[in-house]
Amino acid sequence: MKKCSDFVLKMDESVTLAAANRAKELKTQGKDIIDLTLGQPDFPTPKKIGNAAIAAIENGKASFYTQAGGLPELKAAVQGYWQRFYGYEIDKQEILITTGAKFALYTYFMATLDPDDEVIIPAPYWVSYVDQVKMAGGKPIIVKAQQENHFKVTVEQLEAAKTNKTKILLLNSPSNPTGMVYSKEELKHIGEWAVANDLLILADDIYHQLVYNGAKFTAISSLSDEIRERTMVINGASKTYAMTGWRIGVAVGDSEIISAMTKIASQTTSNPTAVAQYAAIEAFSGADEDFKKMHAAFEERLNVIYPKLAEISGFEVVKPNGAFYLFPKVLEAMKIKGYNDVTEFTTAILEEAGVALVTGAGFGAKENVRLSYSTDLETLEEAVKRIKEWMDA
Ligand code: PMP
Ligand code: GLU
C-alpha cells in the first residue's frame, strides 16, 4: 500500500533542521560536536517577555483561543513597532499574526499562487522558500546572485528571469544564508522594476534589526506608496527577541491578501499559541534594551570570527553585514581535500573535525557552506580552529 502522497514524497525536509538533528544525535551518542547549524539566538528570551507570559497564565488569559488572526492587543503592539522601525502607519486589517514567520510565508504563497504561477527567488535562498512555493502549486524560478556581486541580484538578471507567468518577487535582506544587506538605492531600483512589471513583492525582513558595523537596513515597503501597496512584509519575534521557540510571526501588507491568509490560518492552526502572543506584546512594545545587548554580542562575534575563517585554506568569504551567518565558498577547500560534492564535504567536517555546518546545497549554492555564529565566542573560535587544523592536516 502506498502510504504517502506523491506531493509529500517529492518534498524535501528542511536541510537546516535535518543538519541540526544530526548534530544533536551525534552529541547524544557522546561525540564531541560543535553545532553551528541552526540560525537561532543562543540567548534566553529576555526576562520581561517571559514574565508577561507568566502573568498571562496566572490571570487566566492564556487558557483560551484568540482571534485566528491574532490578538487585537498584539496587533496594536505591531502597529507601534511598525511606526518605530518602518516609519509608516498600518491598519489592523493589514496585519496577521502567525505561528512563526515560516507559517506567514506559507499562508502568503497559499493565498496568492494559482497553478504554475512563478515566484522569482534569488539564490542563495533560505531553504524553505522553494518547497513552500511548490506546496502551494507555484513554480520557483531561481536567479543566482554571484558571490563576486556580494550575493545580490541585479535588475538585468530579474528581467531575464521574468515571464508572463511571473507573479511574485521574493527578497530577503538581510539574507539567510549570506548575511548580505541590499542598499536603499538597490532596493529602489528593484522595487521600481517590480512596479513597472506589475509584480507582487514578498519582503522577508525577519533579520531587519540584525545589521552590523554601521550597515543600514532599508525596508523596501517604505520606499514609495506604489511599492508598499504590492509588498507583503514578513517579520516576527524569533530572531530579534530570542523567541524562536515561541513561534510568533507577523505578516503586514494588503488587507485583501491578509484576509485571505487569515482564512487559511483559521482552517489550519487557528490562533498562534495564546501565551506566546501575550509574550510578544511585551517584545514588540519595548524589549529594545535587551535586544541591544544581543546585537552587540553578534557584532563582536562576526568581527572576531570572520578574519579567522577567511584565513583557512580554500575558504573564500565575503564579510557580511547582517543576520548571523557566514557563507564561505569552499570550492578550493573541497579540491584540496578531494571532494566534489559540498554535502559530502560538510559531512566530512562533521565526522572528522567535529563541527556541524549546513551544506550550501539546500540554499541553492553548491560551492558554499553555512556557519551560524549564534553561539558564544569561545565555542566559535574553537570551531574555526578545528576546521583550520582539519584543512591543514
Ligand atoms: N525567514 C528566514 C529568512 C529565516 O531564516 C527564518 C528561520 N528562522 C524564517 C523566515 C522563519 O522564522 P520563524 O522561526 O519565526 O518561523
Ligand atoms: N531559519 C533558521 C535557520 O535557517 C531555523 C531553521 C529553519 O527554520 O529552517 O537555521
GROMACS .gro file of C-alpha atoms and ligand atoms in nm:
model
  419
    1MET     CA    1   0.000   0.000   0.000
    2LYS     CA    2   0.131   0.341  -0.092
    3LYS     CA    3   0.102   0.533   0.232
    4CYS     CA    4   0.220   0.882   0.139
    5SER     CA    5   0.103   1.120  -0.129
    6ASP     CA    6   0.309   1.195  -0.440
    7PHE     CA    7   0.308   1.553  -0.321
    8VAL     CA    8   0.488   1.481   0.006
    9LEU     CA    9   0.718   1.222  -0.148
   10LYS     CA   10   0.853   1.490  -0.380
   11MET     CA   11   0.909   1.733  -0.094
   12ASP     CA   12   1.244   1.779   0.080
   13GLU     CA   13   1.291   1.801   0.455
   14SER     CA   14   1.434   2.133   0.572
   15VAL     CA   15   1.815   2.089   0.547
   16THR     CA   16   1.876   2.325   0.837
   17LEU     CA   17   1.655   2.128   1.071
   18ALA     CA   18   1.792   1.796   0.939
   19ALA     CA   19   2.153   1.912   0.996
   20ALA     CA   20   2.065   2.027   1.348
   21ASN     CA   21   1.902   1.694   1.426
   22ARG     CA   22   2.205   1.502   1.300
   23ALA     CA   23   2.436   1.712   1.521
   24LYS     CA   24   2.210   1.652   1.823
   25GLU     CA   25   2.204   1.279   1.754
   26LEU     CA   26   2.585   1.259   1.746
   27LYS     CA   27   2.609   1.462   2.066
   28THR     CA   28   2.367   1.225   2.236
   29GLN     CA   29   2.596   0.938   2.133
   30GLY     CA   30   2.870   1.115   2.331
   31LYS     CA   31   3.059   1.261   2.031
   32ASP     CA   32   3.235   1.594   2.078
   33ILE     CA   33   3.048   1.809   1.825
   34ILE     CA   34   3.033   2.187   1.797
   35ASP     CA   35   2.697   2.268   1.645
   36LEU     CA   36   2.690   2.573   1.417
   37THR     CA   37   2.389   2.461   1.218
   38LEU     CA   38   2.082   2.641   1.341
   39GLY     CA   39   2.009   3.007   1.300
   40GLN     CA   40   1.865   3.087   1.636
   41PRO     CA   41   1.988   3.329   1.901
   42ASP     CA   42   2.165   3.141   2.180
   43PHE     CA   43   2.036   3.384   2.444
   44PRO     CA   44   1.741   3.308   2.666
   45THR     CA   45   1.427   3.511   2.593
   46PRO     CA   46   1.451   3.840   2.789
   47LYS     CA   47   1.306   3.809   3.140
   48LYS     CA   48   1.038   4.074   3.099
   49ILE     CA   49   0.897   3.888   2.798
   50GLY     CA   50   0.886   3.562   2.993
   51ASN     CA   51   0.724   3.745   3.285
   52ALA     CA   52   0.447   3.872   3.056
   53ALA     CA   53   0.377   3.512   2.959
   54ILE     CA   54   0.370   3.401   3.323
   55ALA     CA   55   0.126   3.682   3.404
   56ALA     CA   56  -0.100   3.572   3.116
   57ILE     CA   57  -0.105   3.220   3.254
   58GLU     CA   58  -0.170   3.337   3.608
   59ASN     CA   59  -0.453   3.571   3.518
   60GLY     CA   60  -0.614   3.301   3.304
   61LYS     CA   61  -0.591   3.489   2.974
   62ALA     CA   62  -0.367   3.228   2.814
   63SER     CA   63  -0.622   2.949   2.850
   64PHE     CA   64  -0.840   3.035   2.553
   65TYR     CA   65  -0.850   3.058   2.178
   66THR     CA   66  -0.784   3.406   2.047
   67GLN     CA   67  -0.891   3.551   1.713
   68ALA     CA   68  -0.738   3.332   1.438
   69GLY     CA   69  -0.553   3.635   1.302
   70GLY     CA   70  -0.408   3.726   1.640
   71LEU     CA   71  -0.497   3.929   1.949
   72PRO     CA   72  -0.606   4.288   1.883
   73GLU     CA   73  -0.368   4.399   2.164
   74LEU     CA   74  -0.080   4.229   1.986
   75LYS     CA   75  -0.180   4.389   1.657
   76ALA     CA   76  -0.174   4.723   1.838
   77ALA     CA   77   0.181   4.646   1.958
   78VAL     CA   78   0.278   4.560   1.598
   79GLN     CA   79   0.132   4.894   1.484
   80GLY     CA   80   0.363   5.069   1.731
   81TYR     CA   81   0.658   4.857   1.619
   82TRP     CA   82   0.589   4.949   1.258
   83GLN     CA   83   0.584   5.316   1.340
   84ARG     CA   84   0.920   5.283   1.519
   85PHE     CA   85   1.105   5.067   1.268
   86TYR     CA   86   0.929   5.118   0.934
   87GLY     CA   87   0.822   5.478   0.979
   88TYR     CA   88   0.469   5.438   0.841
   89GLU     CA   89   0.126   5.366   0.985
   90ILE     CA   90  -0.062   5.042   0.931
   91ASP     CA   91  -0.420   4.935   0.998
   92LYS     CA   92  -0.508   4.626   1.197
   93GLN     CA   93  -0.664   4.479   0.879
   94GLU     CA   94  -0.318   4.487   0.727
   95ILE     CA   95  -0.173   4.260   0.999
   96LEU     CA   96  -0.174   3.884   1.052
   97ILE     CA   97  -0.007   3.716   1.350
   98THR     CA   98   0.108   3.364   1.269
   99THR     CA   99   0.266   3.055   1.420
  100GLY     CA  100   0.619   3.168   1.332
  101ALA     CA  101   0.730   3.365   1.030
  102LYS     CA  102   0.761   3.037   0.843
  103PHE     CA  103   0.384   2.990   0.852
  104ALA     CA  104   0.328   3.352   0.750
  105LEU     CA  105   0.526   3.276   0.434
  106TYR     CA  106   0.332   2.958   0.370
  107THR     CA  107  -0.008   3.125   0.407
  108TYR     CA  108   0.109   3.401   0.172
  109PHE     CA  109   0.202   3.154  -0.102
  110MET     CA  110  -0.124   2.963  -0.048
  111ALA     CA  111  -0.322   3.285  -0.067
  112THR     CA  112  -0.160   3.424  -0.383
  113LEU     CA  113  -0.049   3.143  -0.613
  114ASP     CA  114  -0.252   2.974  -0.883
  115PRO     CA  115  -0.109   2.662  -1.050
  116ASP     CA  116   0.219   2.736  -1.227
  117ASP     CA  117   0.238   3.099  -1.118
  118GLU     CA  118   0.606   3.182  -1.093
  119VAL     CA  119   0.792   3.320  -0.796
  120ILE     CA  120   1.138   3.467  -0.855
  121ILE     CA  121   1.365   3.357  -0.572
  122PRO     CA  122   1.718   3.495  -0.563
  123ALA     CA  123   1.976   3.229  -0.466
  124PRO     CA  124   2.138   3.166  -0.227
  125TYR     CA  125   1.796   3.146  -0.061
  126TRP     CA  126   1.660   3.035   0.272
  127VAL     CA  127   1.577   2.665   0.248
  128SER     CA  128   1.201   2.671   0.293
  129TYR     CA  129   1.101   2.917   0.020
  130VAL     CA  130   1.136   2.672  -0.269
  131ASP     CA  131   0.940   2.389  -0.110
  132GLN     CA  132   0.670   2.620   0.020
  133VAL     CA  133   0.615   2.766  -0.328
  134LYS     CA  134   0.587   2.412  -0.465
  135MET     CA  135   0.349   2.312  -0.184
  136ALA     CA  136   0.124   2.598  -0.290
  137GLY     CA  137   0.129   2.479  -0.652
  138GLY     CA  138   0.357   2.755  -0.776
  139LYS     CA  139   0.682   2.738  -0.965
  140PRO     CA  140   1.005   2.867  -0.809
  141ILE     CA  141   1.230   3.047  -1.056
  142ILE     CA  142   1.580   3.069  -0.917
  143VAL     CA  143   1.803   3.363  -1.005
  144LYS     CA  144   2.159   3.306  -0.892
  145ALA     CA  145   2.327   3.600  -0.724
  146GLN     CA  146   2.702   3.581  -0.760
  147GLN     CA  147   2.939   3.585  -0.464
  148GLU     CA  148   3.150   3.834  -0.664
  149ASN     CA  149   2.848   4.068  -0.659
  150HIS     CA  150   2.814   4.023  -0.282
  151PHE     CA  151   2.527   3.782  -0.337
  152LYS     CA  152   2.295   4.048  -0.476
  153VAL     CA  153   2.079   4.007  -0.784
  154THR     CA  154   2.065   4.278  -1.046
  155VAL     CA  155   1.761   4.413  -1.228
  156GLU     CA  156   1.912   4.278  -1.550
  157GLN     CA  157   1.907   3.926  -1.404
  158LEU     CA  158   1.547   3.972  -1.286
  159GLU     CA  159   1.445   4.099  -1.627
  160ALA     CA  160   1.596   3.789  -1.789
  161ALA     CA  161   1.405   3.561  -1.547
  162LYS     CA  162   1.066   3.728  -1.591
  163THR     CA  163   0.795   3.559  -1.797
  164ASN     CA  164   0.423   3.624  -1.842
  165LYS     CA  165   0.364   3.381  -1.551
  166THR     CA  166   0.580   3.571  -1.302
  167LYS     CA  167   0.367   3.682  -1.009
  168ILE     CA  168   0.593   3.740  -0.711
  169LEU     CA  169   0.946   3.863  -0.650
  170LEU     CA  170   1.087   3.742  -0.319
  171LEU     CA  171   1.351   3.946  -0.136
  172ASN     CA  172   1.526   3.859   0.190
  173SER     CA  173   1.752   4.133   0.321
  174PRO     CA  174   1.944   4.085   0.550
  175SER     CA  175   1.977   3.744   0.392
  176ASN     CA  176   1.980   3.398   0.532
  177PRO     CA  177   2.224   3.236   0.441
  178THR     CA  178   2.460   3.509   0.309
  179GLY     CA  179   2.412   3.792   0.562
  180MET     CA  180   2.406   4.036   0.270
  181VAL     CA  181   2.205   4.360   0.303
  182TYR     CA  182   2.071   4.546  -0.002
  183SER     CA  183   2.126   4.924  -0.006
  184LYS     CA  184   1.841   5.171  -0.036
  185GLU     CA  185   1.938   5.253  -0.396
  186GLU     CA  186   1.947   4.886  -0.496
  187LEU     CA  187   1.606   4.824  -0.341
  188LYS     CA  188   1.460   5.133  -0.508
  189HIS     CA  189   1.581   5.011  -0.844
  190ILE     CA  190   1.441   4.661  -0.786
  191GLY     CA  191   1.115   4.794  -0.639
  192GLU     CA  192   1.055   5.023  -0.936
  193TRP     CA  193   1.120   4.730  -1.168
  194ALA     CA  194   0.857   4.525  -0.982
  195VAL     CA  195   0.607   4.812  -1.008
  196ALA     CA  196   0.676   4.855  -1.379
  197ASN     CA  197   0.614   4.482  -1.430
  198ASP     CA  198   0.309   4.470  -1.204
  199LEU     CA  199   0.457   4.206  -0.971
  200LEU     CA  200   0.387   4.139  -0.607
  201ILE     CA  201   0.685   4.169  -0.373
  202LEU     CA  202   0.740   3.943  -0.076
  203ALA     CA  203   0.989   4.105   0.163
  204ASP     CA  204   1.118   3.870   0.431
  205ASP     CA  205   1.256   4.125   0.679
  206ILE     CA  206   1.296   3.882   0.970
  207TYR     CA  207   1.660   3.994   1.029
  208HIS     CA  208   1.585   4.365   0.991
  209GLN     CA  209   1.740   4.472   1.321
  210LEU     CA  210   2.040   4.242   1.288
  211VAL     CA  211   2.276   4.467   1.090
  212TYR     CA  212   2.635   4.543   1.191
  213ASN     CA  213   2.931   4.772   1.159
  214GLY     CA  214   2.727   5.074   1.054
  215ALA     CA  215   2.523   4.896   0.785
  216LYS     CA  216   2.167   5.022   0.746
  217PHE     CA  217   1.854   4.819   0.685
  218THR     CA  218   1.610   4.967   0.436
  219ALA     CA  219   1.256   4.836   0.418
  220ILE     CA  220   1.159   4.814   0.052
  221SER     CA  221   0.798   4.871   0.162
  222SER     CA  222   0.893   5.216   0.292
  223LEU     CA  223   1.035   5.344  -0.038
  224SER     CA  224   0.713   5.458  -0.209
  225ASP     CA  225   0.337   5.413  -0.189
  226GLU     CA  226   0.339   5.220  -0.515
  227ILE     CA  227   0.598   4.974  -0.384
  228ARG     CA  228   0.429   4.945  -0.046
  229GLU     CA  229   0.087   4.862  -0.196
  230ARG     CA  230   0.225   4.548  -0.361
  231THR     CA  231   0.459   4.438  -0.083
  232MET     CA  232   0.384   4.179   0.184
  233VAL     CA  233   0.633   4.215   0.469
  234ILE     CA  234   0.720   3.912   0.679
  235ASN     CA  235   0.869   3.973   1.018
  236GLY     CA  236   0.849   3.823   1.367
  237ALA     CA  237   0.978   3.790   1.720
  238SER     CA  238   1.204   3.488   1.666
  239LYS     CA  239   1.536   3.642   1.572
  240THR     CA  240   1.522   3.986   1.732
  241TYR     CA  241   1.393   3.887   2.073
  242ALA     CA  242   1.545   3.540   2.106
  243MET     CA  243   1.200   3.384   2.076
  244THR     CA  244   1.240   3.109   1.816
  245GLY     CA  245   1.063   2.854   2.035
  246TRP     CA  246   0.761   3.075   2.098
  247ARG     CA  247   0.659   3.073   1.730
  248ILE     CA  248   0.534   3.424   1.663
  249GLY     CA  249   0.546   3.562   1.310
  250VAL     CA  250   0.392   3.869   1.155
  251ALA     CA  251   0.271   3.949   0.804
  252VAL     CA  252   0.193   4.308   0.709
  253GLY     CA  253   0.053   4.413   0.375
  254ASP     CA  254  -0.250   4.444   0.150
  255SER     CA  255  -0.568   4.386   0.353
  256GLU     CA  256  -0.731   4.166   0.087
  257ILE     CA  257  -0.436   3.927   0.089
  258ILE     CA  258  -0.413   3.946   0.470
  259SER     CA  259  -0.778   3.850   0.493
  260ALA     CA  260  -0.717   3.552   0.261
  261MET     CA  261  -0.417   3.446   0.469
  262THR     CA  262  -0.625   3.477   0.787
  263LYS     CA  263  -0.883   3.244   0.634
  264ILE     CA  264  -0.609   2.985   0.576
  265ALA     CA  265  -0.488   3.025   0.935
  266SER     CA  266  -0.846   2.982   1.058
  267GLN     CA  267  -0.867   2.646   0.880
  268THR     CA  268  -0.525   2.521   0.984
  269THR     CA  269  -0.355   2.646   1.300
  270SER     CA  270  -0.636   2.869   1.436
  271ASN     CA  271  -0.461   3.131   1.651
  272PRO     CA  272  -0.091   3.119   1.732
  273THR     CA  273  -0.046   2.998   2.092
  274ALA     CA  274  -0.216   3.248   2.321
  275VAL     CA  275   0.060   3.258   2.582
  276ALA     CA  276   0.319   3.332   2.314
  277GLN     CA  277   0.105   3.617   2.184
  278TYR     CA  278   0.093   3.777   2.530
  279ALA     CA  279   0.471   3.746   2.550
  280ALA     CA  280   0.507   3.901   2.204
  281ILE     CA  281   0.308   4.208   2.310
  282GLU     CA  282   0.589   4.279   2.556
  283ALA     CA  283   0.857   4.203   2.295
  284PHE     CA  284   0.720   4.433   2.026
  285SER     CA  285   0.634   4.709   2.274
  286GLY     CA  286   0.968   4.754   2.439
  287ALA     CA  287   1.242   4.496   2.464
  288ASP     CA  288   1.483   4.716   2.270
  289GLU     CA  289   1.737   4.737   2.554
  290ASP     CA  290   1.757   4.358   2.579
  291PHE     CA  291   1.799   4.339   2.203
  292LYS     CA  292   2.090   4.585   2.209
  293LYS     CA  293   2.297   4.353   2.429
  294MET     CA  294   2.238   4.058   2.199
  295HIS     CA  295   2.315   4.272   1.896
  296ALA     CA  296   2.649   4.381   2.043
  297ALA     CA  297   2.742   4.017   2.105
  298PHE     CA  298   2.659   3.918   1.745
  299GLU     CA  299   2.860   4.208   1.606
  300GLU     CA  300   3.165   4.118   1.814
  301ARG     CA  301   3.144   3.753   1.707
  302LEU     CA  302   3.124   3.850   1.342
  303ASN     CA  303   3.424   4.080   1.369
  304VAL     CA  304   3.636   3.823   1.552
  305ILE     CA  305   3.538   3.513   1.356
  306TYR     CA  306   3.525   3.648   1.002
  307PRO     CA  307   3.902   3.710   0.962
  308LYS     CA  308   3.987   3.374   1.116
  309LEU     CA  309   3.753   3.191   0.881
  310ALA     CA  310   3.886   3.384   0.583
  311GLU     CA  311   4.239   3.264   0.671
  312ILE     CA  312   4.154   2.896   0.627
  313SER     CA  313   4.299   2.749   0.308
  314GLY     CA  314   4.043   2.724   0.033
  315PHE     CA  315   3.773   2.924   0.218
  316GLU     CA  316   3.664   3.236   0.031
  317VAL     CA  317   3.442   3.457   0.248
  318VAL     CA  318   3.263   3.784   0.177
  319LYS     CA  319   3.225   3.978   0.502
  320PRO     CA  320   2.851   4.002   0.562
  321ASN     CA  321   2.683   4.288   0.747
  322GLY     CA  322   2.359   4.129   0.861
  323ALA     CA  323   2.179   3.824   1.011
  324PHE     CA  324   2.409   3.580   1.195
  325TYR     CA  325   2.560   3.363   0.927
  326LEU     CA  326   2.886   3.330   0.736
  327PHE     CA  327   2.863   3.164   0.397
  328PRO     CA  328   3.210   3.079   0.267
  329LYS     CA  329   3.271   2.944  -0.081
  330VAL     CA  330   3.462   2.623  -0.024
  331LEU     CA  331   3.527   2.510  -0.381
  332GLU     CA  332   3.905   2.530  -0.340
  333ALA     CA  333   3.887   2.367   0.004
  334MET     CA  334   3.685   2.081  -0.146
  335LYS     CA  335   3.953   2.032  -0.415
  336ILE     CA  336   4.231   2.034  -0.154
  337LYS     CA  337   4.050   1.761   0.041
  338GLY     CA  338   3.942   1.566  -0.268
  339TYR     CA  339   3.566   1.630  -0.261
  340ASN     CA  340   3.344   1.740  -0.544
  341ASP     CA  341   3.016   1.738  -0.354
  342VAL     CA  342   2.960   2.005  -0.092
  343THR     CA  343   2.723   1.791   0.115
  344GLU     CA  344   2.987   1.517   0.142
  345PHE     CA  345   3.242   1.783   0.231
  346THR     CA  346   3.012   1.914   0.508
  347THR     CA  347   2.965   1.560   0.640
  348ALA     CA  348   3.342   1.511   0.649
  349ILE     CA  349   3.382   1.831   0.855
  350LEU     CA  350   3.120   1.695   1.091
  351GLU     CA  351   3.267   1.348   1.126
  352GLU     CA  352   3.638   1.429   1.110
  353ALA     CA  353   3.663   1.781   1.257
  354GLY     CA  354   3.361   1.761   1.489
  355VAL     CA  355   3.195   2.078   1.360
  356ALA     CA  356   2.838   2.074   1.231
  357LEU     CA  357   2.769   2.317   0.944
  358VAL     CA  358   2.489   2.324   0.687
  359THR     CA  359   2.560   2.229   0.327
  360GLY     CA  360   2.511   2.512   0.080
  361ALA     CA  361   2.323   2.269  -0.147
  362GLY     CA  362   2.000   2.330   0.046
  363PHE     CA  363   2.034   2.704  -0.012
  364GLY     CA  364   2.086   2.671  -0.386
  365ALA     CA  365   2.465   2.717  -0.358
  366LYS     CA  366   2.666   2.403  -0.426
  367GLU     CA  367   3.002   2.564  -0.358
  368ASN     CA  368   2.930   2.705  -0.011
  369VAL     CA  369   2.868   2.600   0.346
  370ARG     CA  370   2.676   2.792   0.613
  371LEU     CA  371   2.804   2.860   0.960
  372SER     CA  372   2.579   3.023   1.214
  373TYR     CA  373   2.755   3.244   1.470
  374SER     CA  374   2.469   3.230   1.714
  375THR     CA  375   2.684   3.068   1.980
  376ASP     CA  376   2.942   3.206   2.223
  377LEU     CA  377   3.276   3.339   2.102
  378GLU     CA  378   3.492   3.079   2.271
  379THR     CA  379   3.298   2.795   2.106
  380LEU     CA  380   3.313   2.972   1.771
  381GLU     CA  381   3.689   3.017   1.797
  382GLU     CA  382   3.733   2.651   1.883
  383ALA     CA  383   3.513   2.553   1.585
  384VAL     CA  384   3.713   2.761   1.339
  385LYS     CA  385   4.039   2.625   1.487
  386ARG     CA  386   3.913   2.269   1.436
  387ILE     CA  387   3.821   2.337   1.072
  388LYS     CA  388   4.159   2.504   1.009
  389GLU     CA  389   4.353   2.213   1.159
  390TRP     CA  390   4.147   1.966   0.959
  391MET     CA  391   4.210   2.159   0.639
  392ASP     CA  392   4.585   2.182   0.714
  393ALA     CA  393   4.621   1.813   0.802
  394PMP     N1  394   1.270   3.369   0.715
  394PMP     C1  395   1.402   3.349   0.726
  394PMP     C2  396   1.492   3.415   0.629
  394PMP     C3  397   1.453   3.267   0.827
  394PMP     O1  398   1.584   3.249   0.838
  394PMP     C4  399   1.364   3.202   0.912
  394PMP     C5  400   1.416   3.100   1.008
  394PMP     N2  401   1.420   3.133   1.130
  394PMP     C6  402   1.227   3.230   0.900
  394PMP     C7  403   1.183   3.312   0.799
  394PMP     C8  404   1.123   3.168   0.991
  394PMP     O2  405   1.122   3.225   1.116
  394PMP     P1  406   1.033   3.164   1.232
  394PMP     O3  407   1.127   3.092   1.322
  394PMP     O4  408   0.969   3.282   1.301
  394PMP     O5  409   0.934   3.075   1.171
  395GLU     N1  410   1.573   2.972   0.997
  395GLU     C1  411   1.665   2.907   1.084
  395GLU     C2  412   1.783   2.857   1.003
  395GLU     O1  413   1.792   2.883   0.888
  395GLU     C3  414   1.597   2.800   1.163
  395GLU     C4  415   1.572   2.669   1.096
  395GLU     C5  416   1.464   2.674   0.994
  395GLU     O2  417   1.353   2.713   1.028
  395GLU     O3  418   1.497   2.644   0.880
  395GLU     O4  419   1.868   2.793   1.060
   0.00000   0.00000   0.00000
